[in-house]
Amino acid sequence: MNDGITRNPNGEVLIGDFTARELTERFGSPLYVYDEDTLRNRCAVIKEMCRQTKLNINYAVKANSSVGLLKIIRDENIDVEVMTLGEIYTASAAGFPYSRMLFVSNNVAPETFKTVSDFGITVCLDAVCQITSYGQVRQSRNVYIRLNPARGEGHHEKVITAGKVKFGIDLDQIDSAFAEAKKWDLEITGFCTHIGSKFNTYEVYHENVVNLLKLAEKYPSIEYLDFGGGFGIPYDRTAETPFPFEAYTPVLHKTLTDWVNRTERKIKFGIQPGRYLVAESGICLTRVITDKINRGIRFIGTDLGFNFLLRPTMYDAYHEIINASRIGKESDAVTVTGNICESGDILGKDRLLPKDTTIGDILIVRDTGAYGYSMSGNYNSMPRPAEILINRNKKAHIIRKAENYDDIPQQANPVPLKPYTSFKLGGPADAVCFPSDITELNALLHTLKANEIRFLFLGKGSNTIFTEAGFRGCVIIPSGSFKEISVSEPNIIKAGTGVMNMELSAFARKAGMGGAAFLSTIPGTVGGAVFMNAGAYGREVCDILVKSDCLDTVSGQIISLSAEEHVFSYRCSIFHERSLAVLFAYFRTQPAATEEILADEQRMKLQRRTNQPINRLTWGSVFKNPEGNSAGKLIEACGLKGKGFGSAVISPKHANFIENTDGNAAFADTLRTVQLAQPRVKDKFGISLSPEVRIYDEHDLVFLFFIIQNGTSVSLADSTIDFEFHSLHSFQPLRINNFTRDGIFACGELCSCVPVLSIITSALKPDASS
């Protein structure tokens, strides 16, 4: 909030057009309150320095991930730095395209790297082994690495992020990082650092800038240098000052200008502020619940525990505390506490509050806009408070609703299907389940079938699209043992249905087993590859598949199919006709030198990078290639490259791909873009294009493209299929992360208001798992 405190004639603090009490009576206590003017002011300060020094700004989303605040930051033309898929999805919900995100890794799993790479987000890697993980699944060739300088500083040892800490790559490992990147045909084009937090002077920060510039001179491939964030604010206004941007700007400008002029390097620079932008824009309002004296200490107890504001407990951090209800002529030194069952639940010791502070008063805890709500949780099973914004007209509105006690055992958060498809389109499902082995899968299917709940299997969704209405039923994504690879017998690789094709190819290469290199260029999983007989560069799955273990989803029996029994043809198999789900697939290989296999992979990857939009959001090929012809060339000959509707565009690089240019393509626009190609090709060449992609609406698999190709005049309205592009239902989906052996959920998110979820959760008991 603003530095000055304004009170009405009754001595009550005014926040916008409201008193603190009016806000808590309207929105509840405790309450997070943000001020739009303060946030925009801090953005303006940072932007002015960066305008003069030509720095790019990436706001650190972890500081405060409220969508309402992120929208303001987006409108201020500031980009974002993200560290998790959750932060990516949150930033996307606030309207940030993936091109305005920088992903900085910290112990990131390969499957997360795959998703981030599919989004086309710039990646910064913070360990040599993370370069390996990313190289196995990446789409983009250029990467940054995070370095760990020898010196780090901060207001507490837990926020020092350089030196003897887990972050970044030590400077003596840089050459090893470049060598590892070369193995995976990656090019390191950027260095990033972040040495600590809450700098109230610039000397230490600038020392890191100078050192990073010197280091970059040794590496000609570097095109971007990020100096990190950590700019401090005065939590204690009696003893601290904010980071001196006005004084530092000319110093930084001269340093960068002199370096560029001397080295003649065309290089970009960036920073990653978090706290400075949002901290002072936020306060917490909390109600006094108790007032007592223990062992001579006066304790003022509030309803704001460390579950909602962790900084004082975790970092011994200081936040100014003000009584918003009264001024008071005399003061008392008190200890202000929260309502959590921990002795450490203390907001502040020896704080001066009016002597007549009493139960029911409203206290203000200042400067909680950074690392406040974003670090909150449900400890002691307490529902989290609301967040509200005081806009520029001094009016208050909710930007995040308060949780209630029904939310605690259920954690009913929507689970959109958008993250589970490579095109990134799709509304929520009733349930998304992740069985880890055959026992758990059978228990789940038994329950679903017994209660007539629809289900479908999904891998990485590289050839699947859902409409905005989502899917009424249960989406099953095999996990655990279904994502394992092994050598089952000499020259035979066994891979679970959830194994990524690129992982299978990498496993074969490391084991000196040739013949599977073409899989390194095929997005998606083994299950999907077998399902559609995927292929690339003259090779198909049918060329190397020996057999597969499948689940008959009708009888529940596991059967083994020989290669011949798969009835493979071009992009087709028996799975299109029978209710079978691939569990494990077995592939025949031949002994080969690792170097030869790697060279083969790199040759095909280069060809793919040259001809296909690999760093864009697509679902792979839109249409099957007609016999003796190329769907892409036919569409290109119709002059349709770059054409489309909304964010859905026929790829300018390869016409048999449709790109989701900013991650926000609507299904209706995607459909219209597809409709551009089929009738044009039919009219010009007399050839009907058949689709590779599967489309689901909320109730059924939609054979949409079949309708279009067999009647080019048939419009959507003329078809017998009922589409609901925008009718999201008022259910709360379920995400089940894993099961225990007896079928009870070990970790899940449930909502009793959804019949599907109630059935699943009540039925998966020990006696239902057999």
Tab-separated table of N, CA and C in Angstrom, residues 14-19 23 33-38 388-398:
chain	number	residue	atom	x	y	z
A	14	LEU	N	-7.968	4.146	6.432
A	14	LEU	CA	-8.713	4.052	5.181
A	14	LEU	C	-7.884	3.324	4.137
A	15	ILE	N	-8.517	2.378	3.448
A	15	ILE	CA	-7.883	1.627	2.359
A	15	ILE	C	-8.777	1.809	1.147
A	16	GLY	N	-8.324	2.635	0.200
A	16	GLY	CA	-9.215	3.017	-0.876
A	16	GLY	C	-10.341	3.838	-0.300
A	17	ASP	N	-11.569	3.467	-0.615
A	17	ASP	CA	-12.744	4.159	-0.077
A	17	ASP	C	-13.308	3.457	1.152
A	18	PHE	N	-12.548	2.530	1.738
A	18	PHE	CA	-13.089	1.698	2.799
A	18	PHE	C	-12.213	1.755	4.049
A	19	THR	N	-12.835	1.501	5.185
A	19	THR	CA	-12.049	1.249	6.381
A	19	THR	C	-11.654	-0.220	6.388
A	23	LEU	N	-13.830	-3.711	5.072
A	23	LEU	CA	-13.331	-4.744	4.155
A	23	LEU	C	-13.427	-6.131	4.782
A	33	VAL	N	-5.066	-7.786	0.822
A	33	VAL	CA	-5.541	-6.620	0.082
A	33	VAL	C	-4.381	-6.053	-0.732
A	34	TYR	N	-4.613	-5.822	-2.029
A	34	TYR	CA	-3.581	-5.267	-2.915
A	34	TYR	C	-4.053	-3.938	-3.492
A	35	ASP	N	-3.089	-3.053	-3.742
A	35	ASP	CA	-3.378	-1.736	-4.274
A	35	ASP	C	-2.801	-1.618	-5.682
A	36	GLU	N	-3.678	-1.413	-6.657
A	36	GLU	CA	-3.248	-1.372	-8.058
A	36	GLU	C	-2.308	-0.212	-8.326
A	37	ASP	N	-2.574	0.959	-7.743
A	37	ASP	CA	-1.712	2.118	-7.980
A	37	ASP	C	-0.284	1.849	-7.527
A	38	THR	N	-0.121	1.233	-6.347
A	38	THR	CA	1.218	0.948	-5.840
A	38	THR	C	1.937	-0.034	-6.753
A	388	ILE	N	-8.184	-9.511	-2.445
A	388	ILE	CA	-8.961	-8.478	-3.122
A	388	ILE	C	-8.020	-7.410	-3.662
A	389	LEU	N	-8.488	-6.689	-4.655
A	389	LEU	CA	-7.699	-5.630	-5.282
A	389	LEU	C	-8.442	-4.311	-5.138
A	390	ILE	N	-7.731	-3.282	-4.662
A	390	ILE	CA	-8.250	-1.920	-4.695
A	390	ILE	C	-7.794	-1.320	-6.016
A	391	ASN	N	-8.754	-1.089	-6.909
A	391	ASN	CA	-8.378	-0.646	-8.246
A	391	ASN	C	-8.079	0.852	-8.264
A	392	ARG	N	-7.813	1.373	-9.446
A	392	ARG	CA	-7.394	2.772	-9.562
A	392	ARG	C	-8.522	3.745	-9.241
A	393	ASN	N	-9.754	3.229	-9.214
A	393	ASN	CA	-10.906	4.043	-8.816
A	393	ASN	C	-11.228	3.890	-7.340
A	394	LYS	N	-10.300	3.223	-6.603
A	394	LYS	CA	-10.419	3.029	-5.155
A	394	LYS	C	-11.566	2.101	-4.766
A	395	LYS	N	-12.014	1.278	-5.710
A	395	LYS	CA	-13.056	0.301	-5.431
A	395	LYS	C	-12.415	-1.070	-5.199
A	396	ALA	N	-13.096	-1.911	-4.437
A	396	ALA	CA	-12.555	-3.226	-4.076
A	396	ALA	C	-13.287	-4.321	-4.834
A	397	HIS	N	-12.523	-5.291	-5.357
A	397	HIS	CA	-13.158	-6.470	-5.944
A	397	HIS	C	-12.284	-7.694	-5.691
A	398	ILE	N	-12.917	-8.848	-5.663
A	398	ILE	CA	-12.227	-10.106	-5.355
A	398	ILE	C	-11.405	-10.552	-6.564
